[in-house]
Short mmCIF file of C-alpha atoms and ligand atoms in Angstrom, two decimals:
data_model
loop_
_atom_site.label_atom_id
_atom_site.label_comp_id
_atom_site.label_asym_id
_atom_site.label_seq_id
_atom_site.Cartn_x
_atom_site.Cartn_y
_atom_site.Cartn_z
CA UNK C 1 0.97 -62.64 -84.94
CA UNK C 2 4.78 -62.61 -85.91
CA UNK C 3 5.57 -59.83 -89.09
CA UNK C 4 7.57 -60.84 -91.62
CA UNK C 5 10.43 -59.50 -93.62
CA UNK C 6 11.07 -59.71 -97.18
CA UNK C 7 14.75 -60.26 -98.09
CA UNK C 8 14.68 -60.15 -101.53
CA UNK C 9 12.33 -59.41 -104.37
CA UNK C 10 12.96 -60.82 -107.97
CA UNK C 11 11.05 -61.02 -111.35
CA UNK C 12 11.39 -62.49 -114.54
CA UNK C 13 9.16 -61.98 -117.93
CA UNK C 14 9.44 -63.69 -120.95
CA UNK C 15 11.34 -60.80 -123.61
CA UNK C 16 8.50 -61.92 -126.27
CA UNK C 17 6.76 -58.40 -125.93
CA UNK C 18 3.31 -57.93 -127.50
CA UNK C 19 1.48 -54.35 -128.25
CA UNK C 20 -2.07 -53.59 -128.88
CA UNK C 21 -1.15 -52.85 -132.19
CA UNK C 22 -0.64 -56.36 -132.87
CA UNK C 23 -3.80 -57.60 -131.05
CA UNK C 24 -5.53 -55.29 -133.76
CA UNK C 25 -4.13 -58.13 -136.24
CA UNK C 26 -5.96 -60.83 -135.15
CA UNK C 27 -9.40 -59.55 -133.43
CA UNK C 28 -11.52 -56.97 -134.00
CA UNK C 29 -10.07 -54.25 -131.50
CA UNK C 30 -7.40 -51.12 -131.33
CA UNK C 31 -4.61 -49.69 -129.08
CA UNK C 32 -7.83 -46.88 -128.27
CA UNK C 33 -10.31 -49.46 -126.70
CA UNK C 34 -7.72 -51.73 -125.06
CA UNK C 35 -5.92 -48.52 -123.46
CA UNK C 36 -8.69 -46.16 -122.38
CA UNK C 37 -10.46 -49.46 -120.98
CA UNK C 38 -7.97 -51.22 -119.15
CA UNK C 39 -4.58 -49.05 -118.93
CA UNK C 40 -2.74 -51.72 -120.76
CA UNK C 41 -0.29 -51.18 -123.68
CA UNK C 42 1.91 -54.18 -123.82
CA UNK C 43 1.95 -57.87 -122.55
CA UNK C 44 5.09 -60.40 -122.29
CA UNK C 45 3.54 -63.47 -123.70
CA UNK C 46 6.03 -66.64 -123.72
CA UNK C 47 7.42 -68.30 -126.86
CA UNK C 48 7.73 -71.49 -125.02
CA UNK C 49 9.01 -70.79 -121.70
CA UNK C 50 7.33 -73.17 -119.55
CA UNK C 51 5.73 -71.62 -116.24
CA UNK C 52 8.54 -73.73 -114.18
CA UNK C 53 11.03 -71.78 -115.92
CA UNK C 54 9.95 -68.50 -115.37
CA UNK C 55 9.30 -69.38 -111.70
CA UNK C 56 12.66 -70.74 -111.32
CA UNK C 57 13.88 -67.56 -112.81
CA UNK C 58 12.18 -65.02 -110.42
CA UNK C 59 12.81 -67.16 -107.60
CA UNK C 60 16.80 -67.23 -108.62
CA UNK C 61 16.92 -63.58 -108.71
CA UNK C 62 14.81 -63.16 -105.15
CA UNK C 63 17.41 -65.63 -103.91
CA UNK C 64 20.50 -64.02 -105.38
CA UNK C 65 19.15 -60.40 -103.65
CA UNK C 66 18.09 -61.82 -100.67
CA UNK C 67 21.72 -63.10 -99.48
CA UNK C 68 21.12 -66.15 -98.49
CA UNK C 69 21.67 -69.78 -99.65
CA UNK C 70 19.45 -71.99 -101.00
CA UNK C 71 19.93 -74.23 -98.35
CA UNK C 72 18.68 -71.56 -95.95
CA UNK C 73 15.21 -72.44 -97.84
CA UNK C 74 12.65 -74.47 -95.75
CA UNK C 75 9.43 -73.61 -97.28
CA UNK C 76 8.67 -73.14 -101.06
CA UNK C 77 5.13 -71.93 -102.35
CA UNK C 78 4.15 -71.72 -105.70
CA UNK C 79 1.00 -69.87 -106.43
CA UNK C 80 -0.38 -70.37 -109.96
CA UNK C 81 -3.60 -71.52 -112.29
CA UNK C 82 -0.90 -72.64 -115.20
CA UNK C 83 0.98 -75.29 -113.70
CA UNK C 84 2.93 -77.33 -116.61
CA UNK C 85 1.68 -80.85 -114.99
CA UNK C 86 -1.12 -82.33 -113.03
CA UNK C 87 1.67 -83.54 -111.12
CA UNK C 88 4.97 -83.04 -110.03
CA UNK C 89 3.99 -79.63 -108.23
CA UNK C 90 5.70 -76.39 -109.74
CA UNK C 91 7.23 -76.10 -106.70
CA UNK C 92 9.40 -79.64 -106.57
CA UNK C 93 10.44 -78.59 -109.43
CA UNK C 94 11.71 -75.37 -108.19
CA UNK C 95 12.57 -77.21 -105.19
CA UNK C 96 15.07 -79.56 -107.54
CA UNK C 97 16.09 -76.52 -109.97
CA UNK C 98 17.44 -73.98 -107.01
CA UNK C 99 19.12 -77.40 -105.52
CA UNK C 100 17.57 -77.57 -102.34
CA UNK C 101 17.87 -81.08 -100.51
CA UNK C 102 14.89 -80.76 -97.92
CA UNK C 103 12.64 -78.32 -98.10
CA UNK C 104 8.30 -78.15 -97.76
CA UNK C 105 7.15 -77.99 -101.09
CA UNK C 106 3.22 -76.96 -102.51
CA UNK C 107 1.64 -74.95 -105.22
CA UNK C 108 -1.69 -73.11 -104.53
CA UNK C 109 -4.45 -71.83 -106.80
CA UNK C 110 -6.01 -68.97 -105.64
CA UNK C 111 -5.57 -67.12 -108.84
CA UNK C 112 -4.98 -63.69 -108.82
CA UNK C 113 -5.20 -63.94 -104.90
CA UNK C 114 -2.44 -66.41 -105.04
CA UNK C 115 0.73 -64.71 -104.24
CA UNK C 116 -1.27 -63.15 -100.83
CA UNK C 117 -2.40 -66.58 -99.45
CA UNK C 118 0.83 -67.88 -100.25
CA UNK C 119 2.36 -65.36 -97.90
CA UNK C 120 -0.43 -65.72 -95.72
CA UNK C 121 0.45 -69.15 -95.82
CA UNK C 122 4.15 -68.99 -95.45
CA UNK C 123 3.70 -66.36 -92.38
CA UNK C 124 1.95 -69.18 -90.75
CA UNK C 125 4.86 -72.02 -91.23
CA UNK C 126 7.44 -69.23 -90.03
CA UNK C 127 5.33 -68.13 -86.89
CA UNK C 128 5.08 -71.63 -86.24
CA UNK C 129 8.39 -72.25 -86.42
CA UNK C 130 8.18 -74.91 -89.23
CA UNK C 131 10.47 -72.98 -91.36
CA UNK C 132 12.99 -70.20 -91.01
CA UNK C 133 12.62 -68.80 -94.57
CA UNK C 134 10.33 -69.08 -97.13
CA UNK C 135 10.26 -68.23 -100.93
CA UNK C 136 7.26 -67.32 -102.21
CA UNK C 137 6.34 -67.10 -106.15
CA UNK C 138 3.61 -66.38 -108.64
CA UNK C 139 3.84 -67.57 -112.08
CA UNK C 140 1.47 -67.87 -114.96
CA UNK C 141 1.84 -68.51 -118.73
CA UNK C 142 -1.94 -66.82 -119.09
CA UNK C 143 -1.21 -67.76 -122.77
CA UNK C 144 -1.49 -71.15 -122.34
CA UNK C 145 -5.40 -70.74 -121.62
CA UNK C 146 -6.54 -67.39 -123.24
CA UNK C 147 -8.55 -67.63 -126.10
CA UNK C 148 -7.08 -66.01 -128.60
CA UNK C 149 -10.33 -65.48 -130.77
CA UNK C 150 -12.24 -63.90 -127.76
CA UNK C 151 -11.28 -60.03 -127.86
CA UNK C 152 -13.27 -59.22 -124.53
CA UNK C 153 -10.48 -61.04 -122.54
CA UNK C 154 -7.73 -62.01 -125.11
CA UNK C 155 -6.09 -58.98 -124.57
CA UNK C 156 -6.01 -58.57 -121.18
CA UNK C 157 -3.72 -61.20 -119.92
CA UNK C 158 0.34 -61.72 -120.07
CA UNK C 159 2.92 -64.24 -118.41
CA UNK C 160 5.68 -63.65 -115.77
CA UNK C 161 6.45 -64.70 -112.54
CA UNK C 162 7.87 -62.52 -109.41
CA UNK C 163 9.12 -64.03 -106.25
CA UNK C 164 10.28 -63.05 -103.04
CA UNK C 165 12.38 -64.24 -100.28
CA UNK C 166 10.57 -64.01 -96.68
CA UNK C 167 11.89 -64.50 -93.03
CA UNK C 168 10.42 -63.67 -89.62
CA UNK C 169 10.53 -59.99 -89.00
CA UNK C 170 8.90 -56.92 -86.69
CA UNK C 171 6.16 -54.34 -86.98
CA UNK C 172 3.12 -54.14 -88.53
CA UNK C 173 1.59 -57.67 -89.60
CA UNK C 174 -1.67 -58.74 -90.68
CA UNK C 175 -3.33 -60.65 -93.44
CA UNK C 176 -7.15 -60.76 -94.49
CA UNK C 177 -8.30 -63.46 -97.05
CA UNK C 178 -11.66 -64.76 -98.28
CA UNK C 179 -13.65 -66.39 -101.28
CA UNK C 180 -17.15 -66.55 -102.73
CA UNK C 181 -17.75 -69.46 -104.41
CA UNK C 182 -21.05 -68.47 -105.60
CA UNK C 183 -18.61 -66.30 -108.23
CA UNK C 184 -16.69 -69.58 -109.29
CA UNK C 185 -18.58 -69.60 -112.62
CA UNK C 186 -17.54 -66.04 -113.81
CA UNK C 187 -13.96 -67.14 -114.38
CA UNK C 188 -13.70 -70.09 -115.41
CA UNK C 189 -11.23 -72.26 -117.53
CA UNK C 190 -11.86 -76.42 -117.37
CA UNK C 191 -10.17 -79.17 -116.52
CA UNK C 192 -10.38 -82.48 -118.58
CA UNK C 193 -13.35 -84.62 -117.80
CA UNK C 194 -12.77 -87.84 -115.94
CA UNK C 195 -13.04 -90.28 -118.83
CA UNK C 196 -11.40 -93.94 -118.54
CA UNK C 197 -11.88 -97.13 -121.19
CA UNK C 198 -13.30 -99.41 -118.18
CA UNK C 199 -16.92 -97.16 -118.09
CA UNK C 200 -17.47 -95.58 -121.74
CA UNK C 201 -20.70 -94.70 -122.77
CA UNK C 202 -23.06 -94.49 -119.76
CA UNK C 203 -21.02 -91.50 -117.55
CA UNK C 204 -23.67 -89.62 -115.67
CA UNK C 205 -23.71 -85.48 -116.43
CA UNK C 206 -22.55 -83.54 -113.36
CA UNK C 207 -24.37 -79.87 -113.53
CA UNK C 208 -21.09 -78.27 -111.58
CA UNK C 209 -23.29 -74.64 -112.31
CA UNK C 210 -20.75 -73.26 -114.34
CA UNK C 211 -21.08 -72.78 -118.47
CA UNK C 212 -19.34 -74.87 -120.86
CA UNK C 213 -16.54 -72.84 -121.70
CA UNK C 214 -14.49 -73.78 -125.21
CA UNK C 215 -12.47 -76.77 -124.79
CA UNK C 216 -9.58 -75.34 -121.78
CA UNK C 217 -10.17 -71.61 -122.72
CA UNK C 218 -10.97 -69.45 -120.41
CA UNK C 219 -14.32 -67.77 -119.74
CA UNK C 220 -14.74 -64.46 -117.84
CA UNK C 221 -17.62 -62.72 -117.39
CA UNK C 222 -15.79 -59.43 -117.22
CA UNK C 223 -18.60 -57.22 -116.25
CA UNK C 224 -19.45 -59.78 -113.18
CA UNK C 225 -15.34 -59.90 -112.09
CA UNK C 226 -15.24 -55.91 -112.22
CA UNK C 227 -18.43 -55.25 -110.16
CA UNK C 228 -16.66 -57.69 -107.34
CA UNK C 229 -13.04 -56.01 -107.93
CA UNK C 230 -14.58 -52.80 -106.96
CA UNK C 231 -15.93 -54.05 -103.59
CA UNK C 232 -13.54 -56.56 -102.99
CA UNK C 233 -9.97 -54.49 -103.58
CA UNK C 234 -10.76 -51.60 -100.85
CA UNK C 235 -12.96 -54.49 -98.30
CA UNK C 236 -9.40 -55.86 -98.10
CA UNK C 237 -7.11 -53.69 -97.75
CA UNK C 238 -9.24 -52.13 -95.03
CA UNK C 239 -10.01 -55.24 -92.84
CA UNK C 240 -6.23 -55.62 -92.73
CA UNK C 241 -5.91 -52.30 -91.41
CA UNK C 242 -8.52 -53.36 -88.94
CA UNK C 243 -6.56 -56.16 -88.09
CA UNK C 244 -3.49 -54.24 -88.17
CA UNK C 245 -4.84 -51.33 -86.11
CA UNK C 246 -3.82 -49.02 -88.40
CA UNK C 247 -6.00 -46.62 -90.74
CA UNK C 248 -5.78 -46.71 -94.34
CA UNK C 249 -3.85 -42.88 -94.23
CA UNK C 250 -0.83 -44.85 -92.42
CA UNK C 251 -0.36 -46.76 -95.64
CA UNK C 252 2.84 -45.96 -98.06
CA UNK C 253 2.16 -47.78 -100.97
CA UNK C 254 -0.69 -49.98 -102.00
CA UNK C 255 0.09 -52.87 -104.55
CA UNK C 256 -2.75 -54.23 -106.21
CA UNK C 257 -3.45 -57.03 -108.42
CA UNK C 258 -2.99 -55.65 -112.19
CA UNK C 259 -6.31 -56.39 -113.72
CA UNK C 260 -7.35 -52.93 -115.11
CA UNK C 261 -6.55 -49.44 -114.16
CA UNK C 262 -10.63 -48.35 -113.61
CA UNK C 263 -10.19 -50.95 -110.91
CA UNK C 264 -7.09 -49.82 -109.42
CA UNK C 265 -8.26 -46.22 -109.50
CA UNK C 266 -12.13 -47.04 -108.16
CA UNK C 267 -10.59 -48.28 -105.76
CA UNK C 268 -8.02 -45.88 -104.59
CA UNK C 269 -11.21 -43.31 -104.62
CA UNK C 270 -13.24 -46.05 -102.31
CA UNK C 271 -10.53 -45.94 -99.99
CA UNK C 272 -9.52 -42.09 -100.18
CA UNK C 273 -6.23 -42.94 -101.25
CA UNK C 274 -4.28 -40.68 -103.92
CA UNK C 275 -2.98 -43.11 -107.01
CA UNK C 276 0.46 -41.83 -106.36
CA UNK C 277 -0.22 -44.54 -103.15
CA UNK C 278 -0.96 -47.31 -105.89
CA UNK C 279 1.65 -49.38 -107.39
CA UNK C 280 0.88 -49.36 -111.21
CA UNK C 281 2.71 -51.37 -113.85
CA UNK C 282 -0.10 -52.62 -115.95
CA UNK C 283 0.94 -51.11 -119.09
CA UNK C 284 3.95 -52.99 -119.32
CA UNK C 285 2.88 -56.44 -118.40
CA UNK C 286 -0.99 -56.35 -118.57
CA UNK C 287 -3.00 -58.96 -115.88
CA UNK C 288 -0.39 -61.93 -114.88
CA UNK C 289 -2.63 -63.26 -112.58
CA UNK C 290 -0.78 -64.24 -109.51
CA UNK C 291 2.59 -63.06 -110.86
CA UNK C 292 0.85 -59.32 -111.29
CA UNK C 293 1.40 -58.79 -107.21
CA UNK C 294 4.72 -59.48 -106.95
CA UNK C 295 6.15 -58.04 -110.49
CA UNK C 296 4.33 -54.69 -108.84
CA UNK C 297 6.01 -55.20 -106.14
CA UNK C 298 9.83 -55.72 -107.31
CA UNK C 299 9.24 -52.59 -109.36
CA UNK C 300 8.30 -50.47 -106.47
CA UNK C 301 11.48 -51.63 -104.34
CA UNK C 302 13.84 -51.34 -107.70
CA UNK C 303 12.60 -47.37 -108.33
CA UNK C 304 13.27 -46.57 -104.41
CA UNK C 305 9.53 -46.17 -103.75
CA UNK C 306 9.83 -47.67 -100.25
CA UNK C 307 12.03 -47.41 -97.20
CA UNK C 308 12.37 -48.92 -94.20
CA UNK C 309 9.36 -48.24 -91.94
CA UNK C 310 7.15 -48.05 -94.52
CA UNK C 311 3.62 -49.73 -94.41
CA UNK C 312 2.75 -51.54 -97.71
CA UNK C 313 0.07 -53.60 -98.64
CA UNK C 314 -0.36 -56.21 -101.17
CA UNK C 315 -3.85 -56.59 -102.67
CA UNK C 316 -5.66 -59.15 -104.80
CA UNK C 317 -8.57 -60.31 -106.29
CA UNK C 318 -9.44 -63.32 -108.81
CA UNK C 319 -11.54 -65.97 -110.01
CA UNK C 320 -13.05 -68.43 -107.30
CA UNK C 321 -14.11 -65.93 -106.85
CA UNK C 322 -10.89 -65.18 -103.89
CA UNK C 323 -9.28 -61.70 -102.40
CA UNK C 324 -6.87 -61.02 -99.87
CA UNK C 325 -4.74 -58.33 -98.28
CA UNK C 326 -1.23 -58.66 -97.09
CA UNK C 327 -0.28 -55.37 -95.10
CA UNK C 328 3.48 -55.56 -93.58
CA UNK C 329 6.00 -52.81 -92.63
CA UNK C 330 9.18 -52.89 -94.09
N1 ACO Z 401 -11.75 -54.32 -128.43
C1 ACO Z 401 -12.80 -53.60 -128.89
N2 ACO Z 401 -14.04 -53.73 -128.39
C2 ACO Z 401 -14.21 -54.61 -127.38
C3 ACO Z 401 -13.16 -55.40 -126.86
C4 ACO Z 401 -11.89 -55.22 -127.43
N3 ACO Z 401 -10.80 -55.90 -127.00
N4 ACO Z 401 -13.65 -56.17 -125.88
C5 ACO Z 401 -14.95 -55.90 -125.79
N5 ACO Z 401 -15.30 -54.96 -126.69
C6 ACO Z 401 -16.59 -54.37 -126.94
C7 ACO Z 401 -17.73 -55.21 -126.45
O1 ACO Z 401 -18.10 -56.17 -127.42
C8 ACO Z 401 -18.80 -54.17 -126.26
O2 ACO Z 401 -19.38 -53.86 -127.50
P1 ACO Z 401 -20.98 -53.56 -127.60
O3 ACO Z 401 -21.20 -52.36 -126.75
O4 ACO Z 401 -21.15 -53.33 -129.05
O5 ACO Z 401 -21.63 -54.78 -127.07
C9 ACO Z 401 -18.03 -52.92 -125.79
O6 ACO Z 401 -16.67 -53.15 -126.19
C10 ACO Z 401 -18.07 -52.68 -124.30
O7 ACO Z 401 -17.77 -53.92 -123.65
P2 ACO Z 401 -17.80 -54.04 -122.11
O8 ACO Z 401 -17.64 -55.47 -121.73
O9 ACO Z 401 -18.97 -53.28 -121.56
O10 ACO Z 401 -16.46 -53.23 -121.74
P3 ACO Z 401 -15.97 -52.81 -120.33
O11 ACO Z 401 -15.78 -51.37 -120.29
O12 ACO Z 401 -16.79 -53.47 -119.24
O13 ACO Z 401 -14.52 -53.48 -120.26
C11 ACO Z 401 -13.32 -55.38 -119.42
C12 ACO Z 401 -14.37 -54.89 -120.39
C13 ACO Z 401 -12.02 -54.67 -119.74
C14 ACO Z 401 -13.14 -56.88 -119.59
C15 ACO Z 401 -13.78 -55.04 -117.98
O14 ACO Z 401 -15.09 -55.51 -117.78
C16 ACO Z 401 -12.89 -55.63 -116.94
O15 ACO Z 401 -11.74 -55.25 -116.79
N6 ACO Z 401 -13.43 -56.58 -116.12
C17 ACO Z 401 -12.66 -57.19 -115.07
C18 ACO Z 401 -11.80 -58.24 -115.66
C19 ACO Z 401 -10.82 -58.77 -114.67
O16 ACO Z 401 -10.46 -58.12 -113.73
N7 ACO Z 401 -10.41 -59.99 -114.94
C20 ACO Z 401 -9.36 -60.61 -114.22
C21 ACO Z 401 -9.81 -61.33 -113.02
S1 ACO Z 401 -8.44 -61.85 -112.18
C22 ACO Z 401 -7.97 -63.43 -112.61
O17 ACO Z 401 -8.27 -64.32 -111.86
C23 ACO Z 401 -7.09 -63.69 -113.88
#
């Protein structure tokens, strides 16, 4: 399989900037529990921002660093569970904001896996030959779906979006992604119900095996999630290796999904790997879902913590339940 290169990296969070401390208004919690248990200190939440907009924003900046035009673009992936409409797709949208004429255009939902099988995904259409360069981006508003009543999970989730800009490149290359579906109903937030004025009053019940959750909110069951994190973070980053032919030691910098630093450091002991290998920004932006990945990332290439040779791999986990590993050399 063909590697890939990432020619730019960009980022955008809304500036609204929320602290534990002002969790502690509204539920029954502290900047104590919410630290020591998860790492986190701070989330950007939006005012109003809708997710297109901070996609379009990361994905301006990746463009802007990458060098090239938008033009150049033949392949654009969203990757996101807060999409502002059934449909357009986030990514026409991004498609008309950068100005591209012709370009593929798709969102996936893989959740917090979403930014790795979209660049599993855009590897593929660049092997292929289907498209020079590709711009890859995971955005979330989080806030549009966390229940704000619900301590256990309320404080645990921002918004953002980070981007980057890929093309066909050499070295080290492989990807590993799965799902258990038998985990879908840990995470869970709902759809509306199909409901028309033709049939009213005699719909059959579906039993889809997942709880009613309150009204769009999302459920997590987040004893359930971090018992599969565990496994799941170092089972990935290690059959990627395998793929790779590469150990785990031969690894610069691992950057995994944001979710909660006992993951992140469970997981660095699973694999033997000191945290000083782990990408950590979770205090500053809390779990973005599939923006979390690639905000990690654009921090590690803005403080210099990569150079060129370096092996890095990208790590996720979410609900579906889905994981993946993206390991590349730089
Ligand atoms: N403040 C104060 N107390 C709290 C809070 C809070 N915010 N939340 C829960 N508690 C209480 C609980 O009610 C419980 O009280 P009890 O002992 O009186 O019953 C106590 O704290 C311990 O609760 P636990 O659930 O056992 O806490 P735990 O240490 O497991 O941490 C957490 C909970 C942080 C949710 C953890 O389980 C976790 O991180 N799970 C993984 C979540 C995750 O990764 N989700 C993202 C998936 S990715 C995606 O797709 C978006």
């Amino acid at each position: 399989m063909k590697g890939i290169k990432i020619l730019g990296i960009g980022a955008f969070a809304p500036s609204n900037v929320v602290s534990n401390d002002d969790f502690s208004k509204i539920v029954d919690t502290s900047d104590e529990w919410i630290y020591s248990r998860t790492g986190m200190k701070k989330r950007h939440l939006s005012k109003g921002e809708p997710t297109w907009f901070l996609a379009k924003s990361a994905c301006e900046d990746a463009l802007k660093k990458s060098g090239l035009k938008a033009e150049d673009i033949d392949l654009i992936i969203v990757a996101t569970i807060t999409p502002d409409y059934f449909t357009p797709s986030m990514a026409c949208i991004i498609q008309r904001e950068l100005g591209i004429e012709k370009c593929i255009a798709v969102d996936v939902n893989a959740a917090c896996s979403g930014f790795i099988y979209g660049i599993d995904m855009a590897s593929k259409y660049i092997a292929c030959g289907d498209a020079r360069n590709a711009i890859v981006v995971g955005a979330e508003n989080l806030s549009k779906i966390t229940d704000y009543t619900d301590r256990a999970s309320c404080v645990l989730f921002g918004d953002g979006a980070g981007a980057c800009v890929l093309t066909a490149g050499e070295g080290t290359f492989a990807t590993y992604l799965g799902a258990d579906g038998s985990g879908a109903k840990f995470m869970v937030a709902r759809q509306i119900p199909p409901r028309n004025m033709i049939i009213n009053g005699d719909e059959p019940e579906f039993d889809d095996g997942i709880p009613k959750s309150k009204e769009h909110y999302l459920f997590m069951d987040g004893k359930e999630v971090y018992k599969f994190a565990i496994k799941a973070l170092p089972h990935a980053v290690e059959m990627a290796c395998k793929k790779a032919g590469i150990s785990v030691e031969d690894i610069a910098l691992i950057i995994p999904h944001q979710a909660n630093i006992r993951i992140i450091e469970t997981a660095a002991q699973r694999l033997g790997v000191p945290m000083d290998k782990m990408q950590v920004n979770i205090e500053e932006y809390g779990n973005t879902s599939s923006a979390s990945i690639p905000l990690a990332l654009n921090e590690a290439y803005e403080k210099g913590k990569v150079k060129k040779g370096d092996k890095v791999c990208l790590v996720g986990f979410g609900a579906g339940l889905t994981y993946g590993a993206v390991l590349y050399e730089i």
